[in-house]
Each structure stands twice: as C-alpha cells, then as structure tokens.
XYZ file of N, CA and C in Angstrom:
387
model
N 19.528 17.672 3.791
C 19.579 16.298 3.054
C 20.886 15.702 2.572
N 21.791 15.502 3.818
C 22.174 14.306 3.281
C 22.946 12.673 2.844
N 21.690 12.704 2.949
C 20.849 11.105 2.743
C 20.152 11.040 2.276
N 20.664 10.042 0.632
C 19.161 10.486 -0.253
C 19.580 8.252 -0.859
N 18.063 8.370 -1.133
C 18.235 6.639 -0.359
C 17.406 6.269 -0.948
N 17.165 5.324 -2.232
C 15.721 4.895 -3.195
C 15.339 3.697 -2.762
N 14.378 3.664 -2.937
C 13.738 1.707 -2.587
C 12.823 2.373 -3.651
N 12.746 0.513 -3.599
C 11.284 0.120 -5.296
C 11.062 -1.162 -3.972
N 9.673 -0.553 -3.612
C 8.831 -1.934 -3.267
C 7.363 -2.185 -4.053
N 7.555 -3.398 -3.901
C 6.564 -3.780 -4.049
C 5.179 -4.192 -2.785
N 4.615 -4.133 -2.710
C 3.993 -4.227 -1.655
C 2.592 -5.529 -2.645
N 2.910 -6.246 -1.928
C 1.251 -7.205 -2.415
C -0.143 -7.694 -1.645
N -0.627 -7.136 -1.965
C -2.087 -7.255 -0.819
C -2.761 -8.100 -0.896
N -1.846 -8.504 0.529
C -3.593 -10.096 0.726
C -5.146 -9.978 0.830
N -5.536 -10.866 0.690
C -7.377 -11.106 1.027
C -7.041 -12.125 1.944
N -7.832 -11.970 2.676
C -9.130 -13.314 3.950
C -10.055 -14.083 2.859
N -10.272 -14.281 2.641
C -11.890 -14.719 2.514
C -12.324 -15.940 2.940
N -14.410 -14.742 3.202
C -14.790 -15.520 4.456
C -15.627 -16.989 4.045
N -15.910 -17.131 2.684
C -16.347 -18.567 2.212
C -15.121 -19.377 1.352
N -15.645 -20.812 1.541
C -15.160 -22.093 1.530
C -14.626 -21.883 -0.398
N -15.433 -20.984 -1.395
C -14.676 -20.872 -2.282
C -14.576 -19.268 -2.872
N -13.437 -18.993 -3.331
C -13.075 -17.573 -3.561
C -12.021 -17.958 -4.580
N -12.401 -16.814 -5.923
C -11.689 -16.847 -5.844
C -10.508 -15.588 -6.504
N -9.503 -15.532 -6.068
C -8.952 -13.958 -4.662
C -8.620 -12.714 -6.716
N -8.832 -13.296 -8.017
C -8.254 -12.797 -9.115
C -9.964 -12.042 -9.166
N -11.266 -12.324 -7.632
C -12.189 -11.606 -8.073
C -11.734 -9.723 -6.661
N -11.147 -9.994 -7.036
C -11.282 -8.179 -6.305
C -9.408 -7.687 -6.965
N -10.099 -6.706 -7.142
C -8.972 -5.835 -8.448
C -8.798 -4.783 -7.981
N -7.835 -4.389 -7.984
C -7.371 -2.975 -7.848
C -7.129 -2.334 -9.014
N -8.408 -1.365 -8.866
C -8.625 -0.604 -9.979
C -7.892 0.609 -10.755
N -7.783 1.294 -9.465
C -6.320 2.728 -9.594
C -5.989 3.095 -8.514
N -4.411 3.876 -8.161
C -3.666 3.993 -7.328
C -3.305 5.656 -7.574
N -2.832 6.619 -6.962
C -2.662 7.879 -7.117
C -2.147 8.440 -6.320
N -0.712 8.640 -5.996
C -0.530 9.964 -5.917
C -1.212 10.503 -5.040
N -1.247 10.718 -3.416
C -2.342 12.397 -3.329
C -2.147 13.149 -2.215
N -1.177 12.745 -1.496
C -0.433 13.561 -0.174
C 1.154 12.937 0.190
N 1.691 14.347 0.675
C 3.260 13.982 0.790
C 3.684 14.537 1.443
N 3.939 13.705 2.977
C 5.047 15.097 4.055
C 6.527 15.401 3.801
N 7.182 16.656 3.678
C 8.161 15.991 3.910
C 8.844 16.229 2.438
N 9.824 15.804 2.358
C 10.558 15.220 0.831
C 10.578 14.524 0.388
N 9.673 13.532 -0.006
C 9.529 12.280 -0.591
C 9.305 12.195 -2.107
N 9.577 11.593 -3.122
C 9.094 11.976 -4.261
C 8.953 9.958 -5.223
N 8.273 10.352 -5.733
C 8.370 8.620 -6.990
C 9.592 8.966 -8.040
N 9.638 8.157 -8.088
C 10.831 8.145 -8.783
C 10.298 7.797 -10.646
N 8.819 6.617 -10.327
C 8.461 6.557 -11.410
C 7.248 6.050 -10.812
N 5.765 6.456 -11.486
C 4.726 6.625 -10.736
C 4.148 5.146 -10.534
N 3.049 4.897 -9.659
C 3.099 3.683 -9.061
C 2.398 3.021 -9.446
N 2.152 1.933 -10.012
C 1.839 0.670 -10.719
C 1.229 -0.613 -10.382
N 0.406 -0.628 -11.044
C -0.832 -2.482 -10.826
C -0.622 -3.061 -11.465
N 0.471 -4.863 -10.781
C -0.056 -5.757 -11.658
C -0.879 -7.067 -10.789
N -1.611 -7.000 -11.023
C -2.737 -7.913 -10.191
C -3.196 -7.460 -9.056
N -2.583 -8.547 -8.027
C -2.535 -7.475 -6.371
C -1.667 -7.280 -6.240
N -0.589 -7.082 -7.061
C 0.841 -5.932 -6.411
C 0.890 -4.680 -7.258
N 1.031 -3.865 -6.047
C 1.445 -2.872 -5.763
C 2.840 -2.269 -6.297
N 3.208 -1.750 -7.002
C 4.779 -1.462 -7.743
C 5.441 0.317 -7.105
N 5.409 0.417 -6.046
C 6.746 2.019 -5.892
C 7.580 2.108 -5.784
N 7.953 3.176 -6.396
C 9.496 3.375 -6.933
C 10.004 4.810 -6.327
N 10.476 4.541 -5.014
C 10.266 6.179 -4.201
C 12.098 6.635 -3.606
N 11.984 7.475 -3.915
C 13.578 8.827 -3.565
C 13.361 9.585 -1.891
N 13.679 8.947 -0.895
C 13.443 9.512 0.478
C 14.959 10.184 0.908
N 14.731 11.476 1.764
C 15.828 12.214 1.950
C 15.887 11.536 3.532
N 14.884 12.289 4.177
C 14.715 12.686 5.298
C 13.940 11.379 6.428
N 13.847 11.023 7.328
C 12.946 10.097 8.593
C 11.621 11.008 8.924
N 10.724 10.215 8.350
C 9.535 10.772 9.283
C 9.161 11.202 7.179
N 9.135 11.341 7.110
C 8.683 11.529 5.790
C 7.577 10.852 5.085
N 6.612 11.141 4.465
C 5.829 10.231 4.241
C 5.369 10.371 2.601
N 4.696 9.179 1.924
C 3.497 9.564 0.571
C 2.370 8.835 1.323
N 0.962 9.733 0.613
C -0.190 8.391 0.845
C -0.433 8.223 -0.562
N -1.241 7.419 -1.038
C -1.772 6.660 -1.690
C -3.000 6.939 -2.219
N -3.863 6.945 -2.573
C -4.849 6.233 -2.465
C -5.187 4.922 -4.002
N -6.562 4.024 -2.917
C -6.507 2.552 -3.691
C -7.593 2.635 -3.862
N -8.376 2.448 -5.210
C -9.638 1.967 -6.066
C -9.385 0.592 -5.747
N -10.678 -0.031 -4.777
C -10.154 -1.664 -4.692
C -12.091 -2.158 -5.158
N -12.148 -2.979 -5.628
C -13.321 -3.094 -6.169
C -13.634 -4.987 -6.344
N -14.573 -5.732 -5.528
C -15.012 -6.736 -5.318
C -15.986 -6.706 -6.144
N -15.508 -7.951 -7.388
C -16.429 -8.425 -8.205
C -16.578 -10.043 -8.602
N -17.206 -9.916 -6.961
C -17.442 -11.693 -6.400
C -19.187 -11.198 -6.039
N -19.614 -12.265 -5.371
C -21.014 -12.482 -4.783
C -20.259 -12.699 -2.944
N -19.065 -12.496 -2.812
C -18.741 -12.557 -1.809
C -17.724 -12.004 -1.004
N -18.183 -12.194 0.963
C -17.033 -10.762 1.209
C -15.961 -11.148 1.284
N -15.034 -10.168 0.951
C -13.901 -10.206 1.151
C -13.593 -9.493 2.055
N -12.217 -9.783 3.216
C -11.569 -8.425 4.520
C -10.153 -9.127 4.005
N -9.549 -7.398 4.983
C -7.877 -7.879 4.480
C -7.599 -8.024 5.751
N -6.547 -8.969 5.738
C -5.611 -9.216 6.963
C -4.793 -8.581 7.257
N -5.402 -7.955 8.274
C -4.216 -7.026 9.111
C -2.533 -7.180 9.146
N -2.748 -8.304 9.847
C -1.531 -8.487 9.992
C -0.140 -9.099 8.965
N -0.984 -9.585 7.800
C -0.222 -9.370 6.551
C -0.351 -8.481 5.748
N -1.002 -7.213 6.018
C -0.944 -5.872 4.947
C 0.569 -5.016 5.512
N 0.417 -5.212 7.180
C 1.730 -4.561 7.873
C 3.198 -5.246 7.310
N 3.751 -4.841 6.180
C 4.616 -5.289 5.616
C 5.726 -4.444 6.454
N 5.958 -3.469 7.272
C 7.016 -3.508 7.592
C 7.986 -3.459 8.187
N 9.258 -2.981 8.091
C 10.736 -3.119 7.569
C 11.329 -1.962 8.395
N 12.884 -2.308 9.438
C 12.781 -1.304 9.765
C 13.430 -0.270 9.718
N 13.191 -0.269 7.802
C 13.419 1.587 6.942
C 11.836 2.750 7.014
N 11.480 1.516 6.498
C 9.614 2.005 5.886
C 8.715 1.148 6.397
N 7.704 1.918 6.793
C 6.304 0.954 7.619
C 5.212 1.779 6.195
N 4.149 1.191 6.950
C 3.259 1.159 5.964
C 1.518 1.040 6.970
N 0.672 1.813 6.329
C -0.044 2.073 7.129
C -1.696 2.258 6.528
N -2.234 1.327 6.725
C -3.435 1.300 5.575
C -5.237 2.166 5.779
N -5.813 3.101 6.052
C -7.084 3.219 6.644
C -7.533 3.504 5.382
N -8.919 3.421 6.056
C -9.970 2.395 5.279
C -11.211 3.832 4.777
N -11.886 4.008 4.079
C -12.683 5.475 4.011
C -13.216 4.822 5.006
N -14.052 3.443 5.405
C -15.433 3.492 6.286
C -14.746 2.858 7.266
N -14.377 3.131 7.336
C -13.009 2.265 9.423
C -13.232 0.570 8.851
N -13.892 0.203 7.934
C -14.123 -1.860 7.932
C -13.240 -1.682 6.840
N -11.984 -2.919 7.067
C -11.699 -3.680 6.276
C -12.472 -4.860 5.814
N -13.513 -5.006 5.712
C -14.689 -5.500 4.848
C -14.767 -5.283 2.969
N -14.716 -6.007 2.105
C -14.667 -5.413 0.992
C -16.331 -5.703 0.619
N -17.003 -5.762 0.760
C -18.436 -6.442 0.220
C -18.940 -6.746 -1.152
N -19.512 -7.827 -1.481
C -19.859 -7.839 -2.712
C -21.016 -7.395 -3.615
N -19.927 -7.283 -4.638
C -19.710 -6.047 -5.804
C -19.622 -4.518 -5.212
N -19.330 -4.454 -4.524
C -18.604 -3.507 -4.214
C -17.309 -2.732 -4.329
N -17.194 -1.355 -4.404
C -15.851 -0.871 -4.692
C -15.309 -0.236 -4.119
N -14.444 0.301 -2.959
C -13.645 0.839 -1.315
C -12.578 1.185 -2.061
N -12.248 2.656 -1.186
C -11.713 3.508 -1.620
C -10.367 3.350 -0.466
N -9.475 2.780 -0.466
C -7.655 2.002 0.770
C -6.934 3.595 0.905
N -6.695 3.855 1.882
C -5.268 4.944 1.306
C -4.430 4.669 1.569
N -2.607 4.117 1.140
C -2.076 3.248 1.792
C -0.961 4.407 2.334
N -0.403 4.950 3.574
C 0.549 5.537 4.086
C 1.914 4.865 3.815
N 2.874 5.050 2.998
C 4.060 5.304 3.226
C 5.091 5.892 4.337
N 6.163 5.107 5.857
C 6.702 6.778 5.767
C 8.263 6.261 6.069
N 8.987 6.909 5.801
C 10.501 6.728 6.088
C 10.624 6.803 7.202
N 11.246 5.409 8.615
C 11.749 5.773 9.425
C 12.790 5.124 10.243
N 13.582 5.306 9.595
C 15.264 4.730 10.008
C 15.970 5.116 8.812
N 17.131 5.923 8.608
C 17.744 6.016 7.895
C 18.853 4.184 7.863
N 19.616 4.587 6.802
C 19.689 3.360 5.833
C 20.696 3.499 5.837
N 21.894 2.549 6.904
C 23.695 2.972 6.595
C 23.624 2.972 5.664
N 25.274 3.418 5.799
C 26.528 3.765 4.088
C 26.832 1.986 4.661
N 26.764 2.107 2.718
C 27.946 0.306 2.789
C 28.948 0.842 2.948
C-alpha cells in the first residue's frame, strides 16, 4: 500500500428513449448500496444519488481493486427506456466502470423495476505530483 489515492466520482446515468416524447425524469434511481469489494478499496462516504447522478467517494490503494454497487432503477413511464452502453462506459485512464444487468438486458420496460450492478475498478496508478 505505497500509494493512497482518493477519487470523487460523479457518475451520470444517461438513458436513451425509444419514443418521440418522454421525460428522462421517469427513470428513478431508487437505491444504491455497496455489495462487494475485491482487494482494498473503501468508500470515504456512502454512495448517494442526485437525480440521475450517482456520487461515489472512494479511497483506492492497489491496481485491480474494485467495488460493486447494486442499483435499483424504476421506470414510472409507459415507454421503454434503454441504456446507451457507449455513454455508460465512462472509463478514464485510472478507473473503469462495468454495468451488469440482472436479466442481461439493457432495457427497462414500462412500470418495471430493474437491478443493475456497477463495478468500479482501479486500473492504473495515479502518478505522484
């Protein structure tokens, strides 16, 4: 544990709608909770939600360490919504994000609740300044 790095991560969950008129506010992030860690990574503060934005405040130590969050999403509309996979992948040179759907589908049907796992992995050390 030579290097100790802090990351404040703001993860915006974008959605694409298959209908002409839909309100993105019809997708609600009901809950988020840490469910699994691999290696030594810790939450400085508990994950929180602001609209469609997920706030993560993580302390990481070693490359390859990861943490998983279970996210519950609700579609309160009468339209199908689907996740834009390319927009969801907000990888940078230090952290990577993987999205795992409980039913292997990126579509949220009308009036449906869906579970999503977000895996955050520390992939490259931050150089010392």
